[in-house]
Structures are given as structure tokens and as C-alpha cells.
Coordinates of C-alpha atoms in Angstrom, one line a residue:
M171 CA 38.7 -30.6 -94.5
N172 CA 40.6 -27.9 -92.6
N173 CA 44.0 -29.6 -92.3
S174 CA 46.4 -27.1 -93.8
Q175 CA 49.1 -29.8 -94.3
T176 CA 47.1 -31.9 -96.8
L177 CA 48.3 -32.8 -100.3
N178 CA 45.8 -33.2 -103.1
W179 CA 45.7 -36.1 -105.5
Q180 CA 47.0 -34.1 -108.5
S181 CA 50.0 -32.8 -106.6
F182 CA 50.8 -36.2 -105.1
K183 CA 50.7 -37.8 -108.5
E184 CA 52.8 -35.0 -110.1
Q185 CA 55.5 -35.8 -107.5
L186 CA 55.4 -39.5 -108.6
L187 CA 55.5 -38.6 -112.3
L188 CA 58.7 -36.5 -111.8
N189 CA 60.5 -39.5 -110.3
P190 CA 59.5 -42.8 -112.1
G191 CA 62.9 -44.5 -111.8
L192 CA 63.2 -44.1 -108.0
D193 CA 62.2 -46.7 -105.4
L194 CA 59.0 -45.6 -103.6
Q195 CA 59.3 -45.7 -99.8
F196 CA 56.9 -44.6 -97.1
E197 CA 58.2 -43.5 -93.7
Y198 CA 55.4 -44.2 -91.2
A199 CA 57.3 -43.2 -88.0
E200 CA 60.7 -41.7 -87.3
N201 CA 63.3 -43.9 -89.1
K202 CA 60.7 -46.6 -89.8
L203 CA 59.9 -47.4 -93.4
V204 CA 57.1 -49.6 -94.6
E205 CA 58.8 -53.0 -95.4
A206 CA 60.2 -53.0 -99.0
S207 CA 57.9 -55.9 -100.0
Y208 CA 54.8 -53.8 -99.5
H209 CA 51.9 -53.9 -102.0
I210 CA 49.5 -51.2 -102.9
T211 CA 46.4 -53.2 -102.4
E212 CA 43.8 -50.7 -103.4
I213 CA 43.1 -47.0 -104.0
K214 CA 39.8 -45.8 -102.5
Q215 CA 37.9 -42.6 -103.3
A216 CA 35.7 -41.6 -100.3
P217 CA 33.3 -38.6 -100.6
I218 CA 32.8 -37.3 -97.0
V219 CA 29.7 -35.4 -96.1
S220 CA 29.3 -34.3 -92.4
V221 CA 27.5 -31.9 -90.2
D222 CA 29.7 -30.4 -87.4
C223 CA 28.8 -29.5 -83.9
G224 CA 27.9 -26.0 -85.0
G225 CA 25.3 -27.4 -87.4
V226 CA 27.3 -26.6 -90.6
M227 CA 27.4 -29.1 -93.4
N228 CA 30.9 -29.9 -94.7
S229 CA 32.0 -32.0 -97.7
W230 CA 35.3 -33.1 -99.2
T231 CA 36.8 -36.1 -101.0
E232 CA 39.6 -38.3 -99.8
I233 CA 41.7 -40.7 -101.9
I234 CA 43.1 -43.4 -99.7
V235 CA 46.1 -45.5 -100.9
Q236 CA 46.2 -48.7 -98.9
L237 CA 49.6 -50.3 -98.3
W238 CA 50.0 -53.9 -97.1
E239 CA 53.1 -55.7 -95.8
P240 CA 53.2 -59.4 -96.5
G241 CA 54.0 -61.8 -93.7
E242 CA 57.4 -62.7 -95.3
K243 CA 59.9 -60.5 -96.9
Q244 CA 59.7 -60.9 -100.7
Q245 CA 62.2 -58.4 -102.0
E246 CA 65.1 -56.2 -100.9
R247 CA 64.0 -53.0 -102.6
A248 CA 60.7 -51.2 -102.6
M249 CA 58.7 -51.0 -105.8
K250 CA 59.7 -48.4 -108.3
V251 CA 57.6 -45.3 -108.6
R252 CA 56.7 -46.4 -112.2
K253 CA 55.1 -49.5 -110.8
A254 CA 53.0 -47.4 -108.4
L255 CA 52.1 -45.2 -111.4
S256 CA 51.0 -48.3 -113.3
I257 CA 48.7 -49.3 -110.4
I258 CA 47.3 -45.8 -110.4
E259 CA 46.7 -46.1 -114.1
V260 CA 44.7 -49.3 -113.7
V261 CA 42.6 -47.6 -111.0
E262 CA 42.1 -44.4 -113.0
N263 CA 40.9 -46.5 -116.0
K264 CA 38.0 -47.7 -113.9
L265 CA 37.4 -44.8 -111.5
A266 CA 37.8 -41.1 -112.2
L267 CA 39.8 -39.9 -109.2
N268 CA 39.1 -36.3 -108.1
P269 CA 42.4 -34.3 -108.7
Q270 CA 41.5 -32.0 -105.8
A271 CA 40.8 -34.8 -103.3
T272 CA 42.9 -35.0 -100.1
V273 CA 45.4 -37.9 -100.2
K274 CA 45.8 -40.3 -97.3
I275 CA 47.9 -43.3 -97.0
E276 CA 46.5 -46.2 -95.0
F277 CA 49.0 -48.5 -93.3
G278 CA 49.5 -50.7 -90.3
N279 CA 51.6 -53.7 -89.3
S280 CA 52.2 -55.8 -86.2
Q281 CA 54.0 -53.0 -84.5
F282 CA 51.9 -50.1 -85.7
D283 CA 48.1 -49.9 -85.5
T284 CA 46.4 -49.4 -88.9
R285 CA 45.6 -45.8 -89.5
Q286 CA 45.2 -43.2 -92.3
M287 CA 48.0 -40.7 -92.5
F288 CA 48.8 -37.6 -94.6
P289 CA 51.7 -37.5 -97.0
G290 CA 54.0 -34.8 -95.5
E291 CA 57.3 -34.0 -97.1
I292 CA 58.3 -36.0 -100.2
K293 CA 62.0 -36.1 -100.5
I294 CA 64.7 -37.8 -102.6
E295 CA 67.4 -39.7 -100.7
G296 CA 69.8 -41.5 -103.0
E297 CA 67.7 -43.8 -105.2
N298 CA 64.6 -43.5 -103.0
L299 CA 61.6 -41.2 -103.2
I300 CA 60.5 -41.1 -99.5
V301 CA 57.0 -40.1 -98.6
D302 CA 57.0 -39.0 -94.9
L303 CA 53.6 -39.8 -93.4
R304 CA 52.0 -37.6 -90.8
P305 CA 49.1 -38.6 -88.5
D306 CA 45.7 -37.1 -89.0
A307 CA 44.2 -35.1 -86.1
V308 CA 40.8 -34.5 -84.8
Q309 CA 39.6 -31.0 -85.2
C310 CA 36.6 -28.8 -84.3
K311 CA 35.4 -27.0 -87.4
A312 CA 33.2 -24.6 -85.3
I313 CA 36.3 -23.3 -83.4
G314 CA 38.1 -22.9 -86.7
R315 CA 35.2 -20.6 -87.8
G316 CA 35.5 -18.5 -84.6
G317 CA 32.7 -20.3 -82.7
S318 CA 33.0 -23.0 -80.2
C319 CA 31.7 -26.5 -79.9
G320 CA 28.0 -26.4 -79.6
T321 CA 27.6 -22.9 -81.1
N322 CA 27.1 -21.7 -84.6
E323 CA 29.1 -19.0 -86.4
K324 CA 27.0 -16.3 -84.6
G325 CA 27.9 -17.7 -81.2
E326 CA 24.3 -19.1 -80.6
E327 CA 23.9 -22.3 -78.6
V328 CA 22.9 -25.3 -80.8
C329 CA 22.8 -27.8 -77.9
A330 CA 19.7 -26.4 -76.3
P331 CA 16.9 -29.0 -75.9
A332 CA 14.2 -28.9 -78.5
S333 CA 10.6 -28.8 -77.2
G334 CA 8.2 -31.6 -78.0
V335 CA 10.9 -34.1 -78.8
I336 CA 10.2 -37.7 -77.9
K337 CA 12.7 -39.1 -75.4
S338 CA 15.0 -41.9 -76.5
I339 CA 15.4 -45.1 -74.5
A340 CA 18.8 -43.7 -73.3
A341 CA 17.1 -40.5 -72.1
V342 CA 14.5 -42.5 -70.2
K343 CA 17.3 -44.4 -68.4
N344 CA 19.4 -41.2 -67.9
P345 CA 17.6 -37.9 -67.1
V346 CA 20.7 -35.9 -67.9
V347 CA 20.6 -37.2 -71.5
A348 CA 16.9 -36.3 -71.7
E349 CA 17.6 -32.7 -70.7
S350 CA 20.6 -32.1 -72.9
C351 CA 20.8 -34.5 -75.8
A352 CA 17.4 -35.5 -77.0
P353 CA 17.3 -36.8 -80.6
G354 CA 16.8 -33.9 -83.0
S355 CA 17.8 -31.3 -80.5
G356 CA 20.9 -30.4 -82.4
C357 CA 23.1 -31.4 -79.4
C358 CA 26.6 -32.5 -80.2

């Protein structure tokens, strides 16, 4: 994961541990907080293994905290940080969470499509601990290494057609695919 704005699980949890008596709020858009009646429905640990367009294998782990807003308002104030910590404790008693994993918060409602966002700034405002959520972004790891999409770190093309590769059904129907993106060719 090359996003320089990520927060790892250990750092995120430390921020919570410092503020157990505050109300835990999540700001998903400018001046828009997740409804105070939200629930933390699950905490997922997702190991990610990928191969980028330059042919380089990448791996990292994400911990995804899922928030859900019930259909009807159930309370005026958001849950206390200590309640969130008790949910985390239940999870950690069953699943060893990687302290270096990247944290994401998963949320959506009727006005905001469900997505995974990064915790940005975590700030105290009055009796609230507010986690400002920032959108994830698509990235090209090859460019981040100084290459470009379809080249490796040496600048060599990785999208050249491989010889002797059996054409896919899509390639038979579309000759352009056959020439540039045959299965096993390394094409991105």
C-alpha cells in the first residue's frame, strides 16, 4: 500500500485508548457525521496480495471497521470510545489483528454510497473524538517506482504479446485483444 496518509491499527487504537470517555464520531463528508445511532457491525482483517501492471507482487493487510446506521434514530449521542474499545476487545479475543495493518472505515447510507475510507485527522471537539474520513484513491504502483503502466522498474515493456499463447474467446471475437492482451502475456 503506497498511500502516505494511512494510519496503522496500532496508532488508531492508541488514539482511542487516550480518549475512552469521549463520544466517538466519524465525519464522512464535510460537516456530515455518521448518525449517532451507528453500530460497529464488524471488524475485518483482509490480507491483500496483488501483482501490479509492472509485474511486481505487492502485499499488505487492511483492517476494516464497518459502521452501520439503523433505519431509525436510536439515541442522541454517539457511542463512547470505551464502547468501541470493548467491541475491539471482543474481536481481538478471537482474531489477532495485525498492529501494522492499514485501517479503513467502511460506511454508507442512503445519501452516501458505501465505500472504504481512511481515517485522516483525529481531533477532539468538546466531548467528541472525531475521526475525519478521507476517500481512498486508485494508484499505479509502477509509476510510483519510476516506471510507467505496462513497464517494469527497468522500463521494459511487460504488455508485449507472448508467443505460442492460446487465444481466448474474447481474442477470437476481437483481433485487437488477440494481438495485445492474450492470457498469460503479462498485459495489463
